[in-house]
Every structure is written in C-alpha cells, then in structure tokens.
Coordinates of C-alpha atoms and ligand atoms in Angstrom, one line a residue:
M162 CA -26.6 -72.4 41.6
A163 CA -29.6 -74.6 41.1
H164 CA -33.2 -73.7 42.4
R165 CA -34.2 -75.4 45.5
K166 CA -36.8 -78.1 44.8
L167 CA -38.8 -80.5 47.0
D168 CA -37.6 -84.1 47.3
I169 CA -41.2 -85.3 47.2
L170 CA -41.7 -84.1 43.7
E171 CA -38.5 -85.6 42.5
R172 CA -39.8 -89.0 41.2
D173 CA -43.2 -88.1 39.7
G174 CA -43.3 -84.4 39.5
F175 CA -46.5 -84.3 41.2
V176 CA -48.3 -85.4 44.4
I177 CA -51.8 -86.0 45.2
L178 CA -52.9 -84.5 48.7
K179 CA -55.7 -85.1 51.2
P180 CA -58.9 -83.5 50.1
N181 CA -59.6 -79.9 51.2
E182 CA -61.6 -79.9 54.3
R183 CA -62.9 -76.4 54.6
H184 CA -66.4 -75.5 53.1
I185 CA -66.0 -73.1 50.0
A186 CA -69.4 -71.7 49.1
A187 CA -70.1 -71.7 45.4
E188 CA -70.6 -67.9 45.5
E189 CA -66.9 -67.6 46.0
W190 CA -66.1 -68.7 42.5
E191 CA -69.4 -67.8 40.9
A192 CA -69.3 -64.1 41.8
L193 CA -65.8 -63.5 40.4
D194 CA -64.9 -61.4 37.4
Y195 CA -63.6 -63.9 34.7
L196 CA -61.4 -62.8 31.8
D197 CA -61.2 -64.5 28.4
W198 CA -57.7 -66.1 28.7
K199 CA -57.1 -69.5 26.9
S200 CA -54.8 -72.2 28.4
G201 CA -55.3 -75.8 28.0
G202 CA -58.8 -75.6 26.3
D203 CA -61.8 -73.4 26.4
T204 CA -61.0 -71.4 29.5
N205 CA -61.6 -68.2 31.4
F206 CA -59.6 -67.1 34.4
A207 CA -60.5 -64.9 37.5
V208 CA -57.4 -63.4 39.0
L209 CA -57.3 -63.4 42.7
A210 CA -53.6 -62.5 43.1
S211 CA -51.6 -60.8 40.4
A212 CA -48.0 -59.2 40.1
D213 CA -49.3 -55.7 41.0
G214 CA -52.8 -56.3 42.5
T215 CA -54.5 -55.3 39.1
D216 CA -56.9 -57.5 37.3
D217 CA -54.1 -58.8 35.1
P218 CA -53.9 -62.5 34.0
R219 CA -50.4 -62.3 32.4
G220 CA -47.3 -64.0 33.8
F221 CA -45.5 -61.9 36.5
W222 CA -42.5 -61.7 34.3
E223 CA -44.5 -59.3 32.0
L224 CA -43.9 -56.9 34.9
G225 CA -40.4 -57.9 35.6
K226 CA -40.8 -60.1 38.6
P227 CA -40.8 -63.9 39.2
D228 CA -43.9 -65.7 40.0
K229 CA -43.8 -64.8 43.8
D230 CA -45.2 -62.3 46.2
G231 CA -48.6 -62.1 44.5
I232 CA -50.8 -59.1 45.5
W233 CA -54.5 -59.6 46.1
T234 CA -56.9 -58.2 43.5
D235 CA -60.4 -56.8 44.1
N236 CA -61.7 -60.3 43.1
A237 CA -60.1 -61.7 46.2
E238 CA -62.6 -59.6 48.4
K239 CA -65.4 -61.9 47.1
A240 CA -63.5 -65.0 47.8
P241 CA -62.5 -64.8 51.5
T242 CA -62.1 -68.6 52.0
L243 CA -60.1 -69.0 48.9
R244 CA -57.8 -66.1 50.1
R245 CA -57.5 -67.8 53.5
W246 CA -56.8 -71.1 52.0
V247 CA -53.7 -69.4 50.4
E248 CA -52.6 -67.3 53.3
D249 CA -53.0 -70.0 55.9
S250 CA -50.4 -72.1 54.0
K251 CA -47.8 -69.7 55.1
V252 CA -46.0 -70.4 51.8
R253 CA -44.7 -67.7 49.5
F254 CA -47.2 -67.5 46.7
G255 CA -47.3 -65.8 43.5
R256 CA -50.2 -65.9 41.0
V257 CA -53.5 -67.1 42.2
R258 CA -56.4 -67.7 40.0
V259 CA -59.7 -69.6 39.6
I260 CA -59.9 -71.3 36.3
K261 CA -63.3 -72.0 34.6
L262 CA -63.0 -74.8 32.0
N263 CA -65.8 -75.5 29.8
P264 CA -66.4 -79.1 28.6
S265 CA -63.9 -80.8 26.3
T266 CA -64.7 -81.9 23.0
S267 CA -62.7 -85.3 23.3
E268 CA -60.0 -86.9 25.2
N269 CA -58.0 -87.0 22.0
E270 CA -58.1 -83.3 21.6
V271 CA -56.9 -82.8 25.1
T272 CA -53.8 -85.0 24.6
S273 CA -53.1 -83.9 21.1
R274 CA -53.8 -80.2 21.4
F275 CA -53.8 -78.9 24.9
L276 CA -50.9 -80.6 26.7
H277 CA -48.5 -78.0 27.6
Q278 CA -45.8 -77.0 30.1
D279 CA -46.1 -73.8 32.4
D280 CA -43.5 -71.0 32.4
N281 CA -43.4 -70.8 36.2
N282 CA -39.7 -69.8 36.9
R283 CA -38.9 -67.1 34.4
L284 CA -36.9 -64.4 36.4
N285 CA -36.8 -66.8 39.4
P286 CA -33.2 -66.0 40.9
D287 CA -30.8 -69.0 41.1
G288 CA -30.7 -70.4 44.6
E289 CA -34.2 -69.6 45.4
G290 CA -37.1 -71.9 45.5
W291 CA -38.6 -73.5 42.2
V292 CA -42.3 -72.4 41.6
V293 CA -44.8 -75.2 41.4
R294 CA -48.6 -75.1 41.4
A295 CA -51.2 -76.2 43.7
W296 CA -54.9 -77.1 42.8
V297 CA -58.0 -77.2 44.8
N298 CA -60.9 -78.5 42.7
L299 CA -64.0 -76.5 43.5
T300 CA -66.8 -78.1 41.4
D301 CA -67.4 -81.8 41.7
D302 CA -66.1 -83.5 38.5
P303 CA -65.4 -87.1 39.4
D304 CA -65.4 -88.1 35.7
S305 CA -62.9 -85.4 34.9
Y306 CA -59.0 -85.9 35.2
M307 CA -55.8 -84.0 34.8
V308 CA -53.6 -85.8 32.3
L309 CA -49.8 -85.5 33.3
R310 CA -47.0 -86.7 31.1
E311 CA -43.2 -86.7 31.5
D312 CA -42.9 -86.9 27.8
K313 CA -45.7 -85.2 25.7
D314 CA -45.7 -87.8 23.0
D315 CA -45.4 -90.9 25.2
P316 CA -48.6 -92.1 26.8
S317 CA -46.6 -94.7 28.9
T318 CA -45.3 -91.6 30.9
E319 CA -48.9 -90.7 31.8
H320 CA -50.5 -90.3 35.1
R321 CA -54.0 -89.2 35.7
I322 CA -55.4 -87.2 38.7
P323 CA -59.2 -87.5 39.3
L324 CA -61.1 -84.2 40.1
P325 CA -63.9 -84.7 42.5
R326 CA -64.7 -81.6 44.7
N327 CA -62.0 -80.7 47.1
A328 CA -59.3 -82.6 45.2
Q329 CA -55.8 -81.2 46.3
F330 CA -52.6 -81.8 44.5
L331 CA -49.3 -80.2 43.8
V332 CA -47.6 -80.3 40.4
D333 CA -44.2 -79.2 39.0
T334 CA -46.1 -77.9 35.8
E335 CA -42.9 -76.7 34.2
R336 CA -41.6 -80.3 34.1
L337 CA -44.8 -82.1 33.4
W338 CA -47.0 -81.6 30.3
H339 CA -50.5 -81.4 31.5
A340 CA -54.1 -80.6 30.5
V341 CA -57.6 -81.5 32.0
Y342 CA -60.2 -83.7 30.2
H343 CA -63.6 -82.6 31.4
P344 CA -66.6 -84.2 29.8
G345 CA -68.9 -81.7 31.4
P346 CA -71.8 -80.8 30.9
E347 CA -71.1 -77.9 33.4
P348 CA -67.9 -75.9 33.5
R349 CA -65.3 -77.1 35.9
Y350 CA -63.9 -74.6 38.4
A351 CA -60.6 -74.9 40.2
M352 CA -58.1 -72.6 42.1
I353 CA -54.5 -72.8 41.0
T354 CA -51.8 -71.1 43.2
S355 CA -48.1 -70.7 42.4
F356 CA -46.0 -71.7 45.5
E357 CA -42.4 -71.4 46.0
S358 CA -40.6 -74.7 47.0
G359 CA -38.8 -74.6 50.4
P360 CA -39.3 -75.5 53.9
A361 CA -42.8 -73.8 54.2
L362 CA -44.2 -75.7 51.3
K363 CA -42.6 -78.9 52.5
K364 CA -44.4 -78.5 55.8
W365 CA -47.6 -77.8 54.0
V366 CA -47.4 -80.8 51.8
T367 CA -46.2 -83.1 54.7
A368 CA -49.3 -82.1 56.7
R369 CA -51.5 -83.1 53.8
M370 CA -50.1 -86.4 52.6
P371 CA -52.6 -89.2 52.7
R372 CA -51.8 -91.9 55.1
P373 CA -49.9 -94.8 53.7
R374 CA -52.0 -97.9 53.5
S375 CA -51.4 -100.5 56.2
K376 CA -49.3 -103.4 55.0
K377 CA -51.1 -106.7 54.6
R378 CA -50.2 -109.4 57.2
Ligands
FE2_255 FE1 -50.7 -75.1 32.7

C-alpha cells in the first residue's frame, strides 16, 4: 500500500502559503540552545521536538520511530509562540527545529554542493500519511531563497522560494532537491516542522492558500 499524499503537492512538490500573521519575538529563536549539526550549508539547529523529548538532533529512525509524534524538548519552553504555531495546526507532527544558517559563500556552492533530499519517511508504515516539511522564515531575508529542483543536475526544473520574514511554505523534501542561498550578512533563522500528510494537513494548507489573482476582463 502506498503512503497517503496531498493532491496539492502532486504537480510541483511544494506550495507557498500566505505569510505567518502572528508576532514571534526574536528572543524565541535567539534564546534557544543550538547544536552543531550540518545540513545544506554552515548550519546549527535548535531542537524543539525530538523523538524522545531529549535535545537530540538526529532522525527519529535512530530511535526506531517514524518522523511523527514529536515530543517537546526543554528548548520549546523558551519558544511558546513557535510551539503554539505547531500545536494550533492540529496536524500530526514529528521533528521540529529552528535552523540557523550562516551566510553562503556563493550561489554556485549552494547548487553544486548543498542540494540534497531529506529522509522523512524511513519507518513510515505503508498506508499512513507521507511526511513533508513546513517552514516559517523567522528573520527577514528578502534576498535569500530556497532552491528546489526535481532533478538535481537540471536547472530547468528549478523553483525559488523567497525568504522574507514570515514566509511560509510546505515542501515534499524527500522528493525535491533543496538548499538555501543566503547572502547574509547576518545568520538566517527559520522553523522547520515535519507534518504528516492527511486530512488535517490538507485543511491547514487550504486555509493558508494565497487568494488566486482575479482574471483580467
Ligand atoms: Fe533538507
């Protein structure tokens, strides 16, 4: 049996949502404990929800569970608005982290070295919902963008997601190759949440779809 997936991600593998509307104070990400953990560049991660509630940045499969049913860590107590953002979604969630990305050296390095696919669905039982990832950009990085490619080596398959403050988007990161180009000069912070595809996520996404442009007469 196949995993349950969202129709809305079928064509492109990602969807850009309406911006986050709740105020998130900088202390919520600045006060967290960050671990040295490299993924897609010079990164550090603060773990908000892990497989067992400890400050463990590893994939849930390391503890024998799929990337679902995340347990809040001590860090999450310092970030009540971020925690509420996840809980209010009413979607089954797994790993939740804040990424701190230091400035990139070049666009070329991002596409030649850092593009990768995530391993979101290891141990995910057949017939359950496919795990995808949601982002909220916390810092204001309008000149930065996430590169998404269906084929790692084919730029014609590329889409770019701009990253101003409060940008929200959902990506099937096991399908799409991805990495962020961030010129800096300050680090970029964003929250990343693993969500299970299913009716709850569909409802959450639908409520955040940008309004379609009105047709020209
Ligand atoms: Fe990734």
